[in-house]
Amino acid sequence: MEVATRMRQNRHTLMLLARGCASLSLATEARPESNCGCAELLTGGGGGTWMFWRNLNTMPVCCNSCLEKNAVLKRPKTGHSLCKECFFTAFEEEVHQTIMSGQLFQRGETVGIGASGGKDSTVLAHVLKVLNERHDYGLALLLLSVDEGITGYRDDSLETVKRNQQQYDLPLKIVSYEELYGWTMDDIVKQVGLKNNCTFCGVFRRQALDRGAMILGVDKICTGHNADDIAETVLMNVLRGDIARLRRCTAVATGSEGAIPRCKPLKYAYEKEIVLYAYFKKLDYFSTECVYSPNAYRGHARAFLKDLEALRPSTILDIIHSGEHLSVKEDVRMPVQGNCSRCGYISSQALCKACVLLEGLNRGLPKLGIGKHQKLHHKLLAQEPLTEQERRKLKVLDL
Amino acid sequence: MCRAQEEEDERYSEAVRRRPELGLEQKCMKCKERSAVLIIRIGDAFCKDCFKEYFVHKFRAMLGKKRLIYPGEKVLLALSGGPASSSMFQQVQEGLSRDAPKKLRFVPGLVHIDEGAVRRQSLKEREKMVAEMESVLKMSGFPYQIIALEEVGRYRAVIQVFNLPSSVVQWVSKDIPDMADDYKAAVDGFLGHHTGVENAESGSRTCVQTKLAELSIEEPEPAASTGTFCLPSAQSTQALKQLFDSVRSLTAKEELLHTLRSHLLVHTARAQGYSKLMLGDSCTRLAVKFLTNISLGRGAFLAMDTGFSDRRYGDVVLVRPMREYSLKEISFYNQMFLVPTVFSPALNSKPSEKGSIHQLTETFINKLQSDFPSTVSTVYRTSEKLNVASSVEGPESVSAARCLFCLCPLDTRVEKASAFHATLISEHLSQRKSLDLPEAAVKKCCAESEERRCCKKPAARGSTTSRADERLNLLDLLCYGCRVTTKDLTTLDHLPHYVRSEADHRTHRTAMKKEIQEFLLHENADLEYVLKT
């Protein structure tokens, strides 16, 4: 099992790195005893990775930062060649800077790290632990995971989180959809099909993380959203015309709106650098796409962003800069945030999205929460029956 | 996916279902008499006459609603020869014709900029295109001018002209109240001012013009009425080509071209007393531009770059009256009513989808639009909801530092928790050996750049300034987006003279100001800067 995971992970790392090679050429890991001018050693790489290694410089390059060791990689963010140690230092220091300048934490706080077992949250947990010790933040860290109940995906990744718990010696709490909502994603997909299932999963996860955090009594949640994720969200919100989210999606910390403040310490870290960091640190992470196909529309934005990055690597941060400087007209109507009258969670409607989705599932009308059906909210609250016509509209069409 | 979009797509599919079989016998949905010839939007079939009425009405309604252009005002139309601007030109002609029901009442002029040098056209091709353009422009009877892009090299003082006098900017903000609070009063004010200026031959506008006459160049301006195009000298063409060859990426080339073109257009408008400049950006174009500019880091200026009116130049206001037409509508109109267009080749020799961020975005939007028909309108509507960042507008902005290239208020003076500082930190950390506390790293970054243009060597203009310093100094004067563009320039040597001398000048002033800082009573002593000449 262990070995199989490792191999899969290694392959994934290489795949990720090889994707869009234009901006990233990874020199090989230098032999520990080698100094400048020494031949380089190729590590890793099976047949499938040959294409990737082929583009290497044969001449060793000196690290731009320490000017002593051989560089082993070219930073995707800046294009500089760095040795392993200098890259680690730079990466960690940048996360530290994000934390300090954004004043993300206060001494003595308990911080829950949203851990999925994937590369971002694994690197986040590792870096936070290192920085907490190095700079003496005085934080109590713990891992927080959500079990959506997806066989063949989440059960495996939770194994990784459990290993991380031991490796980093951090407490771990897992909350599951099943205990919170009475539905696993597997059951939901059985009822809804593969079209809108991501809506359910996304909405439920957001709440689940908050509920888990409340159970543990943490002061803050931090998530592994990286620069690519944020740039992608900016693009998505433009394409969807969602002005309210467009305005707040670049914030490094969201405080007042939710029950528990959230922050994104990896906001300025490139996805590729996170992979590089995990690769060179040999971190143990899980990497498989969700078995219930990823959201198609987001895929367009993602592919577009990758193309942009290949043309000009700074684009990712440029987009975030744009997002940070948008200014919305005063007279644009924004949704007013209130509380759900059923569960008390923040919501701009009488009923929060999770409650509506759940109601739809329990009534066998899964489309209740897909699209706009606010007119029905009062009926739901009053527990009135729906008309036959309404019911027909909200059922899944059997094809 | 977004709920709104889902709904719209649902409506679309419903409309498709509801739509009767399309055929020649379908009737126009407006007059319900004649048979329809085209479908605009979702399922709306129009006959030829009703489509024309709809198209014409939209143009007048746009100008009427915004109430920005005054009767008798001189308006310069920037024409590229492409479908959108040609269509705009046709609308203006139509609106000014004697039998138009709601006649437009401004005084138009036309300008076309020949960019053949950077579009890799031979002299012969350029001459041919200019001749084609000229024949189109001539027919209108409006004053017109065709200018080669090379002209930017001629103007030594364009930028200074841009920044001219705070009086210009104050005059604008005083006399033209925002929007149509009181259009009538604004019109009266405009007319009064206008005649006042003409009679007394005084006032800021004339002032500007005299100054302009002094500043601009050795050669006299071409006659204001009609400028016959004369090919630029081989030397200036060479200089322009050199400039564009020194740019590493196509993205930056596109941006640079846009910047230079804007400078030239505004300069032309100013020199001949036009106070409005009409651009033919269509809805589709603006949606692409919106997304492109986000990717270029120009988020702070989206409202200016894509809005209906753009006041960044103060006395010359940019107007985009075609912004509610989709490119499809425009093409249909042009084809049906035989609007002449002139084709100009793209910037790169080999057209590819992924050559520049601009092209990439255009392909992306078009592809998405064919799958999700509400894409362009959604992006366009998003752009409607933005305004110029509040920190950037307001009374202080008059004297606030503006970008040397795009004239937008600088967006680089931001707090430390920002993408801009994150890039500075990254660059700092991965360059030299540093065990400094990162706190100090940032400070050092700034301090260093300041040190370099420190007051100890204030007269460092000219030969003693090293190239690295010049670059640093220039970057300091630019907004985030223009900085990114400038990073793709291999050398600054080929930048037009007016840009470099103004950069020098500003750097020098900053150094001077620093020296006398402690004696200044107002932090905002930049007013003095504006009044300096």
Short mmCIF file of C-alpha atoms in Angstrom, two decimals, chain A residues 327 329, chain B residues 258 279 281 286 289-290 293 298-314 317-320 323 383 386-394 397 401-403 406-411 479:
data_model
loop_
_atom_site.label_atom_id
_atom_site.label_comp_id
_atom_site.label_asym_id
_atom_site.label_seq_id
_atom_site.Cartn_x
_atom_site.Cartn_y
_atom_site.Cartn_z
CA SER A 327 -13.69 48.58 -7.07
CA LYS A 329 -19.86 50.88 -7.87
CA HIS B 258 -2.02 50.50 -27.66
CA LEU B 279 -13.60 54.84 -30.11
CA ASP B 281 -15.04 49.24 -29.20
CA LEU B 286 -14.78 45.04 -24.55
CA LYS B 289 -10.47 43.51 -23.25
CA PHE B 290 -11.94 43.22 -19.78
CA ASN B 293 -6.75 43.49 -18.74
CA ARG B 298 -4.80 46.26 -14.87
CA GLY B 299 -7.70 45.50 -12.53
CA ALA B 300 -7.63 48.93 -10.94
CA PHE B 301 -8.39 50.64 -14.24
CA LEU B 302 -11.04 48.38 -15.71
CA ALA B 303 -13.70 51.04 -15.45
CA MET B 304 -11.51 53.47 -17.38
CA ASP B 305 -10.24 50.98 -19.91
CA THR B 306 -13.64 49.54 -20.78
CA GLY B 307 -16.26 52.05 -19.59
CA PHE B 308 -18.40 54.34 -21.71
CA SER B 309 -16.38 57.42 -20.93
CA ASP B 310 -12.79 57.74 -19.85
CA ARG B 311 -11.53 60.98 -18.35
CA ARG B 312 -7.96 60.05 -17.65
CA TYR B 313 -6.58 62.68 -20.01
CA GLY B 314 -8.56 65.47 -18.41
CA VAL B 317 -12.60 62.54 -22.92
CA LEU B 318 -12.66 59.11 -24.55
CA VAL B 319 -16.13 57.85 -25.45
CA ARG B 320 -17.17 54.35 -26.54
CA ARG B 323 -20.21 49.23 -26.51
CA SER B 383 -17.69 45.46 -16.29
CA LEU B 386 -17.12 48.49 -11.60
CA ASN B 387 -15.87 51.98 -11.15
CA VAL B 388 -12.52 53.64 -10.79
CA ALA B 389 -11.03 52.64 -7.47
CA SER B 390 -12.06 55.17 -4.88
CA SER B 391 -8.54 55.58 -3.60
CA VAL B 392 -7.65 56.50 -7.11
CA GLU B 393 -10.37 58.99 -7.85
CA GLY B 394 -11.42 62.06 -5.95
CA SER B 397 -6.15 62.30 -7.92
CA ALA B 401 1.13 60.51 -9.44
CA ARG B 402 0.00 59.04 -12.70
CA CYS B 403 1.50 56.27 -14.78
CA CYS B 406 -1.22 54.96 -19.53
CA LEU B 407 -1.90 58.06 -17.43
CA CYS B 408 -3.81 56.04 -14.86
CA PRO B 409 -3.30 56.88 -11.20
CA LEU B 410 -0.55 54.64 -9.85
CA ASP B 411 -1.77 51.47 -8.19
CA CYS B 479 1.48 51.40 -12.85
#
